[in-house]
Coordinates of C-alpha atoms in Angstrom, one line a residue:
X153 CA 0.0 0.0 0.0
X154 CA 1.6 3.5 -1.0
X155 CA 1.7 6.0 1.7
X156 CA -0.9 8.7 1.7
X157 CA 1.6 11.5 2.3
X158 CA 4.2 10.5 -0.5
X159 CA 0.9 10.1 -3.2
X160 CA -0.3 13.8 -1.9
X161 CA 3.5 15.3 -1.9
X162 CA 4.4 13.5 -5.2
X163 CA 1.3 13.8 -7.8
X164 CA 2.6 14.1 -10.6
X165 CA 5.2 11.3 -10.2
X166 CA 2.6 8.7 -8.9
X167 CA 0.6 9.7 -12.2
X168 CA 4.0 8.9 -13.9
X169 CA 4.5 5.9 -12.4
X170 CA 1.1 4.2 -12.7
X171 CA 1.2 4.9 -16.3
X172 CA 4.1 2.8 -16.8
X173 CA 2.2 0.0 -15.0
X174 CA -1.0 0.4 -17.4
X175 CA -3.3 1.4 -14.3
X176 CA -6.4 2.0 -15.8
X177 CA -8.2 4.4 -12.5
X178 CA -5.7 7.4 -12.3
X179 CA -8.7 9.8 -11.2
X180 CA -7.8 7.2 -8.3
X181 CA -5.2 9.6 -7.4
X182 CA -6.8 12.7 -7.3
X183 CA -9.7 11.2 -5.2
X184 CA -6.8 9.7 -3.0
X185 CA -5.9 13.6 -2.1
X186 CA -9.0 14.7 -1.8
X187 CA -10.0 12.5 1.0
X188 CA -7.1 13.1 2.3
X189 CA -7.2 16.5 2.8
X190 CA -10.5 16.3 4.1
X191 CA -9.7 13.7 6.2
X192 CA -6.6 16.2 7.6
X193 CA -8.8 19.2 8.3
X194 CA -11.5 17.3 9.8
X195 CA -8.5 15.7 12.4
X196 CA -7.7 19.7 13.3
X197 CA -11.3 20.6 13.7
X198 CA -11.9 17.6 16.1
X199 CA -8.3 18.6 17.4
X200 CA -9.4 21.9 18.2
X201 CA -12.7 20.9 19.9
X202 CA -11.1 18.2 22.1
X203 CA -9.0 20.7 23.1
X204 CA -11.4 23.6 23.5
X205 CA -13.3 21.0 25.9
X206 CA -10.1 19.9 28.0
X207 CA -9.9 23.9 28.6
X208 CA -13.5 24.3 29.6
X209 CA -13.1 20.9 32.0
X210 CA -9.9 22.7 33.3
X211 CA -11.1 25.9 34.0
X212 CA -14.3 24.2 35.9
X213 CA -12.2 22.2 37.9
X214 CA -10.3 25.4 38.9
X215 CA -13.8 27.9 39.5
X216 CA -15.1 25.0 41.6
X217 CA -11.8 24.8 43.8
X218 CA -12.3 28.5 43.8
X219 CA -15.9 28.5 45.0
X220 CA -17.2 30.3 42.0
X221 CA -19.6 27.7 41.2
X222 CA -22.3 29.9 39.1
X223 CA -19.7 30.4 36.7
X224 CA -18.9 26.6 37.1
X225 CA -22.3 26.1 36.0
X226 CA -22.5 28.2 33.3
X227 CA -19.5 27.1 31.6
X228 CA -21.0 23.2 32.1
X229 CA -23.2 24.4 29.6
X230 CA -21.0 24.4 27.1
X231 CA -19.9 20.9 27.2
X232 CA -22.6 19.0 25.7
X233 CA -22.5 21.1 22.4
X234 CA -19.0 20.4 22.5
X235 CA -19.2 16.7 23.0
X236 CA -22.1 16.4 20.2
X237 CA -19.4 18.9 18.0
X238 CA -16.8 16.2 18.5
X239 CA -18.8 13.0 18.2
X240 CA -20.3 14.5 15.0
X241 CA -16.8 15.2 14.0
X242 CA -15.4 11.5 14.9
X243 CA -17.8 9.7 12.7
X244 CA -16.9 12.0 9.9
X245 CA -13.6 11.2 10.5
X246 CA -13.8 7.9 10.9
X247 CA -15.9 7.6 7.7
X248 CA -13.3 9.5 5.7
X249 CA -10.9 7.2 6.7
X250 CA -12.9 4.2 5.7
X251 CA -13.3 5.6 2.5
X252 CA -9.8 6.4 1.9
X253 CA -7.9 2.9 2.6
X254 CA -11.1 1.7 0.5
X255 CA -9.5 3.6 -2.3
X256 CA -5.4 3.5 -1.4
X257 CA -6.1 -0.3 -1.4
X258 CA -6.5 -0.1 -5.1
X259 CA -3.4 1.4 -6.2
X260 CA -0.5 -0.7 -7.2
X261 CA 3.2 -0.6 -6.2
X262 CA 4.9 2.1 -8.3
X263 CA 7.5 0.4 -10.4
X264 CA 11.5 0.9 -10.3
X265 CA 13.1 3.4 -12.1
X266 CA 14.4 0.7 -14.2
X267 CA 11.4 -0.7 -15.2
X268 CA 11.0 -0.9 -19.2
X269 CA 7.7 0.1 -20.4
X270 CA 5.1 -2.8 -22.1
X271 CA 2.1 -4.2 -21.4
X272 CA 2.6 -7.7 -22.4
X273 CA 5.1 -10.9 -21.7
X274 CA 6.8 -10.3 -24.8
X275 CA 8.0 -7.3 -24.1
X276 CA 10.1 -7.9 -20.7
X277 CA 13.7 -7.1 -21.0
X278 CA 16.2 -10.1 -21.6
X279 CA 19.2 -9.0 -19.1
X280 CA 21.4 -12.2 -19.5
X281 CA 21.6 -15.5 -20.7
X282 CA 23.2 -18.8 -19.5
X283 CA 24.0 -22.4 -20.6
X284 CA 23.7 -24.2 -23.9
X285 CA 20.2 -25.0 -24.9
X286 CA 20.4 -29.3 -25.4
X287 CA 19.9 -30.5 -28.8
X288 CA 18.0 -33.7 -28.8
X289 CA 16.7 -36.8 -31.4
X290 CA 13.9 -35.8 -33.1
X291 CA 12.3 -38.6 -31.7
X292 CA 12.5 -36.3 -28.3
X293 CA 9.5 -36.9 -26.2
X294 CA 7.5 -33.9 -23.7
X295 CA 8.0 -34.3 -20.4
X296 CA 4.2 -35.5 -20.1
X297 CA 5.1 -38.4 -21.8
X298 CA 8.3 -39.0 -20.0
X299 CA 6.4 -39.3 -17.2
X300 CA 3.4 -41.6 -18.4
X301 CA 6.4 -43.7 -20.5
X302 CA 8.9 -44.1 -16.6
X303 CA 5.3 -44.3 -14.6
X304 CA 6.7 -41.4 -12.9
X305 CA 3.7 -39.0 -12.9
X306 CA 0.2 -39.7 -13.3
X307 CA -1.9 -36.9 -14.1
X308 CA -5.0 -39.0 -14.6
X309 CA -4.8 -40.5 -11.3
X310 CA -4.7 -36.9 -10.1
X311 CA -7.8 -35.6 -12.3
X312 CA -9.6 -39.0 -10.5
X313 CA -8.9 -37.8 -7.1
X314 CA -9.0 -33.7 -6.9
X315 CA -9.3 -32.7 -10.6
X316 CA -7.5 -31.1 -13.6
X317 CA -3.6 -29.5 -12.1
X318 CA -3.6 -31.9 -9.2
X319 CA -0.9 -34.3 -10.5
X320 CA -0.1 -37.6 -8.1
X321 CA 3.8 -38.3 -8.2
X322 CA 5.2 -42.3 -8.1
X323 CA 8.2 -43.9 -7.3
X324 CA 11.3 -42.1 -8.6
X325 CA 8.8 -39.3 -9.6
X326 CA 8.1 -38.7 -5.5
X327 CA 11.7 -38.9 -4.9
X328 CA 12.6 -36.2 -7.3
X329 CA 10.6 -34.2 -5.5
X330 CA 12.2 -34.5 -2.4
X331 CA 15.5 -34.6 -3.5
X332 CA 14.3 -30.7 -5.2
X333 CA 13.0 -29.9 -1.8
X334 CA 15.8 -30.6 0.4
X335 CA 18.6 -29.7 -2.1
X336 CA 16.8 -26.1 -2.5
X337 CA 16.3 -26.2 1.2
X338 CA 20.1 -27.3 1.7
X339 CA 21.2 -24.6 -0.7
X340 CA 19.2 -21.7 1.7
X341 CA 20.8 -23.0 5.1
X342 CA 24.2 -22.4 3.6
X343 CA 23.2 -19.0 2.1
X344 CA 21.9 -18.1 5.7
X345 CA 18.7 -18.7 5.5
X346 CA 16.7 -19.6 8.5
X347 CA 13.9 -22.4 7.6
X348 CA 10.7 -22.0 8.6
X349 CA 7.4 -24.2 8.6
X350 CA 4.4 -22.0 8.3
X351 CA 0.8 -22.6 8.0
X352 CA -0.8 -23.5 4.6
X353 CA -3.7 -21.5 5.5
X354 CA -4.3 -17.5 6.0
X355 CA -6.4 -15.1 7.3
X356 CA -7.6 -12.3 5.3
X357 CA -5.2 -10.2 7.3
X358 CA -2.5 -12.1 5.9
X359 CA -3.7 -12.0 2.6
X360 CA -4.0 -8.1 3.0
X361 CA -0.7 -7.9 4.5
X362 CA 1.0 -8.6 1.3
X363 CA -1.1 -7.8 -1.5
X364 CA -3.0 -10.7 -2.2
X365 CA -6.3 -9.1 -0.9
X366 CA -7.9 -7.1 -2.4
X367 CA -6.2 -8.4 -5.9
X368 CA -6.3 -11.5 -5.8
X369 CA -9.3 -13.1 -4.3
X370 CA -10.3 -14.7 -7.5
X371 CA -6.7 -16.9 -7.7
X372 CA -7.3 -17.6 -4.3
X373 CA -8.4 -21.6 -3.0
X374 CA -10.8 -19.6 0.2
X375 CA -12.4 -21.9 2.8
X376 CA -15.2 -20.4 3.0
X377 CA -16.8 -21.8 6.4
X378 CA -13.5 -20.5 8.0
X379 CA -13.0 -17.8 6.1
X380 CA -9.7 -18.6 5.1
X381 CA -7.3 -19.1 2.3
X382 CA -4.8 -21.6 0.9
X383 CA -2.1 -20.5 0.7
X384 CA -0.5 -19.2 -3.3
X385 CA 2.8 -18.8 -1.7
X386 CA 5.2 -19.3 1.7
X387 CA 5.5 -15.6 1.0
X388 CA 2.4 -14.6 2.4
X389 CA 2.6 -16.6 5.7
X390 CA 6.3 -15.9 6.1
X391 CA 6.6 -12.1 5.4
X392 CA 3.3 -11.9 8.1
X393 CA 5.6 -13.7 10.8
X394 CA 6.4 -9.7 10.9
X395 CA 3.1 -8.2 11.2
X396 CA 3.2 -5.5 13.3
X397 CA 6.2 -5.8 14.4
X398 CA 9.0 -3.3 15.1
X399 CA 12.6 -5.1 14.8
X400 CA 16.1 -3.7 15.5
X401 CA 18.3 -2.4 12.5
X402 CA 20.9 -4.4 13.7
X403 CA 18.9 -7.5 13.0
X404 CA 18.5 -6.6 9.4
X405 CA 18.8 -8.3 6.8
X406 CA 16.4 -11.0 8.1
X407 CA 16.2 -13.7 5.9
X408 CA 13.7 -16.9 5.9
X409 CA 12.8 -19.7 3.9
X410 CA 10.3 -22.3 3.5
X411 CA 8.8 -25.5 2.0
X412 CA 5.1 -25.4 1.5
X413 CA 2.5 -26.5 -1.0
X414 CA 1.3 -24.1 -3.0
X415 CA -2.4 -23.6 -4.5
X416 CA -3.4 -21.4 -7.1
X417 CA -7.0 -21.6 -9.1
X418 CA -5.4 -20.2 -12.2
X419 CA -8.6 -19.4 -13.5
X420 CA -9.0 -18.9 -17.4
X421 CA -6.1 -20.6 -18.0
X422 CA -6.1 -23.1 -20.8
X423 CA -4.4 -24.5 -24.2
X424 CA -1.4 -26.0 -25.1
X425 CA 0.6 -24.1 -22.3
X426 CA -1.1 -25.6 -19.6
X427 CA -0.5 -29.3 -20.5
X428 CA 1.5 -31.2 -17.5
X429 CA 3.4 -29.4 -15.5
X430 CA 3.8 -26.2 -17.0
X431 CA 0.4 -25.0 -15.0
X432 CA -0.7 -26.9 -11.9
X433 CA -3.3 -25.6 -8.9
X434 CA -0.9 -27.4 -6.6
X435 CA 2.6 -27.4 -6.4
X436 CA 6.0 -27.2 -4.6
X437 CA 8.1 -24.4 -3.5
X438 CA 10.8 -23.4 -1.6
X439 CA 10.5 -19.6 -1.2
X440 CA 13.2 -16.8 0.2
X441 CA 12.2 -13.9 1.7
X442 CA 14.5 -10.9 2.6
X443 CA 13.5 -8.0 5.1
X444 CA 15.9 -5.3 4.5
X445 CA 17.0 -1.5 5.0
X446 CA 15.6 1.2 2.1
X447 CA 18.7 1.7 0.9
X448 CA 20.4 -1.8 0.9
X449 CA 17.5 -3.1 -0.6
X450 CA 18.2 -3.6 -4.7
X451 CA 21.9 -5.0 -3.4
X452 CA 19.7 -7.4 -1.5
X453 CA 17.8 -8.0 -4.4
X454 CA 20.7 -8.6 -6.7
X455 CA 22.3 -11.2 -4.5
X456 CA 18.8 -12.8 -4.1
X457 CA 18.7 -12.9 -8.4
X458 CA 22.2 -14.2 -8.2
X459 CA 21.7 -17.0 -5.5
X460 CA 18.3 -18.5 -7.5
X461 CA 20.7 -18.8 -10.7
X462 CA 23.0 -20.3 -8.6
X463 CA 20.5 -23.1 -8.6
X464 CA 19.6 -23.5 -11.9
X465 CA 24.0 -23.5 -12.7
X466 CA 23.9 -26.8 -10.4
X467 CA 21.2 -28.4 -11.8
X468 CA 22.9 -27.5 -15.5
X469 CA 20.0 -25.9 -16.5
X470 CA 19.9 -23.3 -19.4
X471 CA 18.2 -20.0 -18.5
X472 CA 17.2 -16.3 -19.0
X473 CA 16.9 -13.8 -16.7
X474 CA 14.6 -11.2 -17.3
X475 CA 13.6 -7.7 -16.0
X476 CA 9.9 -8.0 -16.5
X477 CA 8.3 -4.9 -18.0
X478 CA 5.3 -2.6 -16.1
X479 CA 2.3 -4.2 -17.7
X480 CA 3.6 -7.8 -16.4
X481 CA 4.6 -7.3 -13.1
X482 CA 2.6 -8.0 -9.9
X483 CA 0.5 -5.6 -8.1
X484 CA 2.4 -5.2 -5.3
X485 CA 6.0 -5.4 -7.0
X486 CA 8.0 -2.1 -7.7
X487 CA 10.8 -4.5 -9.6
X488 CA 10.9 -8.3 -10.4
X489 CA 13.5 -10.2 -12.3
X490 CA 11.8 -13.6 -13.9
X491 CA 14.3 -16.5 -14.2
X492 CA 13.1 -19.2 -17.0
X493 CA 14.5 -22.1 -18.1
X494 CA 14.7 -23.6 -21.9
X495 CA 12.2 -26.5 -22.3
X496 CA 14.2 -28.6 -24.9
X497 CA 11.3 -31.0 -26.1
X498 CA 8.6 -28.4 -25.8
X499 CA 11.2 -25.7 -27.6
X500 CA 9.9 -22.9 -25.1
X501 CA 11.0 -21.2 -22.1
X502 CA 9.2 -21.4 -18.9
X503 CA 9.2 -19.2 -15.8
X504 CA 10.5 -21.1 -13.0
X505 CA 11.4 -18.0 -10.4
X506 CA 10.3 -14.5 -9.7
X507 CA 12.4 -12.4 -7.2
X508 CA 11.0 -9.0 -6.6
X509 CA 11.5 -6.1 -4.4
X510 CA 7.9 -4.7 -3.1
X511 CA 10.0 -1.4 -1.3
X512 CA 7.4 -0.4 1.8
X513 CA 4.4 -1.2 -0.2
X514 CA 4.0 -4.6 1.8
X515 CA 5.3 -3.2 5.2
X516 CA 3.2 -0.1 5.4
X517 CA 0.2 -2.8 5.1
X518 CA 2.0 -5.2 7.5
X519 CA 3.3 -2.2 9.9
X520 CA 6.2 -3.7 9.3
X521 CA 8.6 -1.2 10.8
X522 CA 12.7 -1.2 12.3
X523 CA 13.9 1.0 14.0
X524 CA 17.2 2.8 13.8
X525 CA 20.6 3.7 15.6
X526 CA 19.3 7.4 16.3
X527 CA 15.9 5.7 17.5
X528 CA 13.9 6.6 14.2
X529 CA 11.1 4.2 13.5
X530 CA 10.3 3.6 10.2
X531 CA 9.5 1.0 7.3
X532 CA 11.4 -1.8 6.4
X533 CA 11.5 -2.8 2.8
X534 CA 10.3 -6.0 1.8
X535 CA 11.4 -9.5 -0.6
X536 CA 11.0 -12.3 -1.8
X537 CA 11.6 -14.9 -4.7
X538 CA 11.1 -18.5 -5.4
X539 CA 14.1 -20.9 -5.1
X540 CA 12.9 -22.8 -6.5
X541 CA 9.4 -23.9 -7.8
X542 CA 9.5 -27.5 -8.8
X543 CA 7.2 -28.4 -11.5
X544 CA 8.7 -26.5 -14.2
X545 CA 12.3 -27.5 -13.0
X546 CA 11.2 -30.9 -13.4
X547 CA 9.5 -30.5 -16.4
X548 CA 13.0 -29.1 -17.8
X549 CA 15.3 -31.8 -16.2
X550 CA 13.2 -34.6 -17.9
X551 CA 12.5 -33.0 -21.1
X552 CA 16.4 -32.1 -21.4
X553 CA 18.4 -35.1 -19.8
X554 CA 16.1 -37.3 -21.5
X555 CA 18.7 -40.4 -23.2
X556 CA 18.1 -43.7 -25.4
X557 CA 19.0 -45.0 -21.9
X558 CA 16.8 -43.2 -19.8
X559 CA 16.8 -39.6 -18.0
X560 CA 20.0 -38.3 -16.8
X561 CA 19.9 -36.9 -12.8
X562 CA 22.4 -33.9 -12.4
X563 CA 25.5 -34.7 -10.8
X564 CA 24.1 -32.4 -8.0
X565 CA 20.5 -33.9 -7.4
X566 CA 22.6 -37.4 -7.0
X567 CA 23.3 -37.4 -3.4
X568 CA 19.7 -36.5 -2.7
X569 CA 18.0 -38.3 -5.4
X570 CA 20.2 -41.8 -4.7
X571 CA 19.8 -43.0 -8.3
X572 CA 21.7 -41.5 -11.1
X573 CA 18.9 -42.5 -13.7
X574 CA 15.3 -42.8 -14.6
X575 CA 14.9 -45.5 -16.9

């Protein structure tokens, strides 16, 4: 959420800024200051009365000491205008307020200085490039097949028991799985991570806390007799381990990670794209998550870019790292790099990472605050990434380490997976 005070002291630039991220309410803005302003001179008249009725009370107190209680009595009089004066003046207040987080809630992150304009996918900016794309027999096979030809991965079994994107993983298939997990999870620890277990499940304050809600209800699994919500991400219940919650500068960076299942609805999405496991409404992750000071956090950032590729260098993995343009970042992101890996068989890349910086837009939801040497209080700045999610980086280790002899495990995944080969 953007502060009130930076929208109302920097107009023109928020306009700017929303632009580049195709924001389709700018009037938003306007109305934003508006209330605002309102909101600020109804505080001062309220101010004003509260204290106008602290003097009154005083000066009572003091004519009563005093014996003067006729002109005790005639200043009583005044109070109960004043009180209906200030409870007239609360409810405005507290009305206006309502109204404007009703309408600040709306606005998205304003994106980096460095973020290229576009409104699509296509036009993200390639910043580098790693690794030799495989080049395999024609006879090459997806990595859908793969699976049904090793027994691997049954995604009919899946659509039996939950439904289209819930895939049920066999045999070496499970093991890959965990060998991902606790290789990505080994990978953190030595990068100074701390792991965490969290909940699967959120509140709606959680949701809030981060940006999910109010943006992204609809992508949301929400038990509804609870009112709560699966989760789409370890970020969510990880970065709310800080809700309201002031920490020392001293302790900063802090730096988490987690294993969870992740759910997503993915609604409307469909075709080719979405066959195996490019697209799944549960899957694996191990996310990082970085709380940081303002102005350390794009080094922060960079590192966390640098460590995720890290991971895809072991597993020998070609990829692209990309700065995503305005149009195609997340509401709540001011600048996320994409990592995607080539797909041999499939002859596309796929997203298998975003690391983004969200500046104060998730703390000053989360009141998530540190507070400094001189004793300042103020907001942290907030970040997070996946590293990794597994069912693209599985789809890419079968499709290219696939052999006449089977599929090749990475030197690296060896002392996890135990076996050397699917065949």
């Amino acid at each position: 959420m953007l502060q009130v005070s930076y929208i109302r002291e920097n107009r023109e630039k928020v306009l700017e800024r929303l632009t580049l991220k195709n924001f389709k309410q700018p009037e938003l803005v306007d109305e934003i200051i508006e209330l605002d302003e309102d909101r600020r001179k109804t505080q001062t008249q309220l101010d004003e009365v509260s204290a106008k009725s602290n003097s009154i009370a005083k000066q009572i107190g003091d004519l009563m000491r005093q014996g003067q209680k006729e002109q005790a009595e005639s200043l009583k009089a005044e109070t109960p205008v004043l009180k209906e004066q200030a409870k007239t003046l609360a409810d405005k207040l507290a009305s206006l307020e309502e109204s404007l987080q009703s309408k600040i809630v709306l606005l998205p992150n304003l994106p980096h200085s460095s973020v290229p304009k576009g409104s699509t996918p296509e036009e993200n900016e390639t910043i580098f490039e790693h690794g030799e794309k495989p080049l395999l027999s024609a006879n090459a096979l997806p990595h859908w097949e793969l699976a049904a030809k090793y027994d691997i991965i049954d995604f009919e079994l899946g659509n039996k028991i939950a439904g289209a994107g819930f895939p049920v993983y066999k045999g070496k298939g499970a093991k890959l799985q965990r060998a991902l997990i606790n290789f990505f999870l080994d990978n953190a620890e030595a990068e100074g991570y701390r792991e965490m277990q969290p909940p699967i499940v959120v509140n709606e304050a959680s949701g809030f806390g981060t940006g999910q809600l109010p943006d992204k209800e609809g992508q949301m699994y929400h038990v509804g007799i609870d009112n709560l919500y699966l989760i789409p991400t370890a970020e969510v219940p990880i970065t709310n381990l800080y809700r309201d919650v002031i920490v020392k500068e001293e302790e900063l960076p802090i730096k988490n990670c987690a294993y969870t299942p992740c759910f997503r609805r993915e609604a409307g999405s469909y075709g080719a794209h979405v066959r195996g496991l490019n697209r799944l409404h549960q899957f694996d992750k191990v996310e990082i998550v970085q709380i940081a000071q303002p102005e350390k956090s794009y080094e922060v950032l960079e590192r966390m870019s640098a460590y995720v590729q890290s991971l895809l260098q072991k597993l020998e993995l070609p990829y692209r790292v990309l700065r995503l343009c305005g149009g195609d970042m997340s509401f709540a992101s001011a600048l996320t790099y994409d990592m995607e890996t080539w797909c041999a068989a499939q002859g596309r890349w796929l997203e298998v990472s975003s690391v983004s910086n969200f500046e104060t837009f998730q703390s000053n939801r989360l009141k998530l605050r540190f507070k400094g040497k001189e004793g300042k209080t103020q907001l942290a700045h907030t970040l997070n990434g996946s590293a990794l999610a597994l069912p693209r980086i599985v789809a890419t280790l079968l499709e290219n380490n696939q052999t006449e002899a089977g599929i090749k495990i990475p030197a690296a995944l060896v002392p996890y997976t135990k076996f050397e080969w699917i065949n």
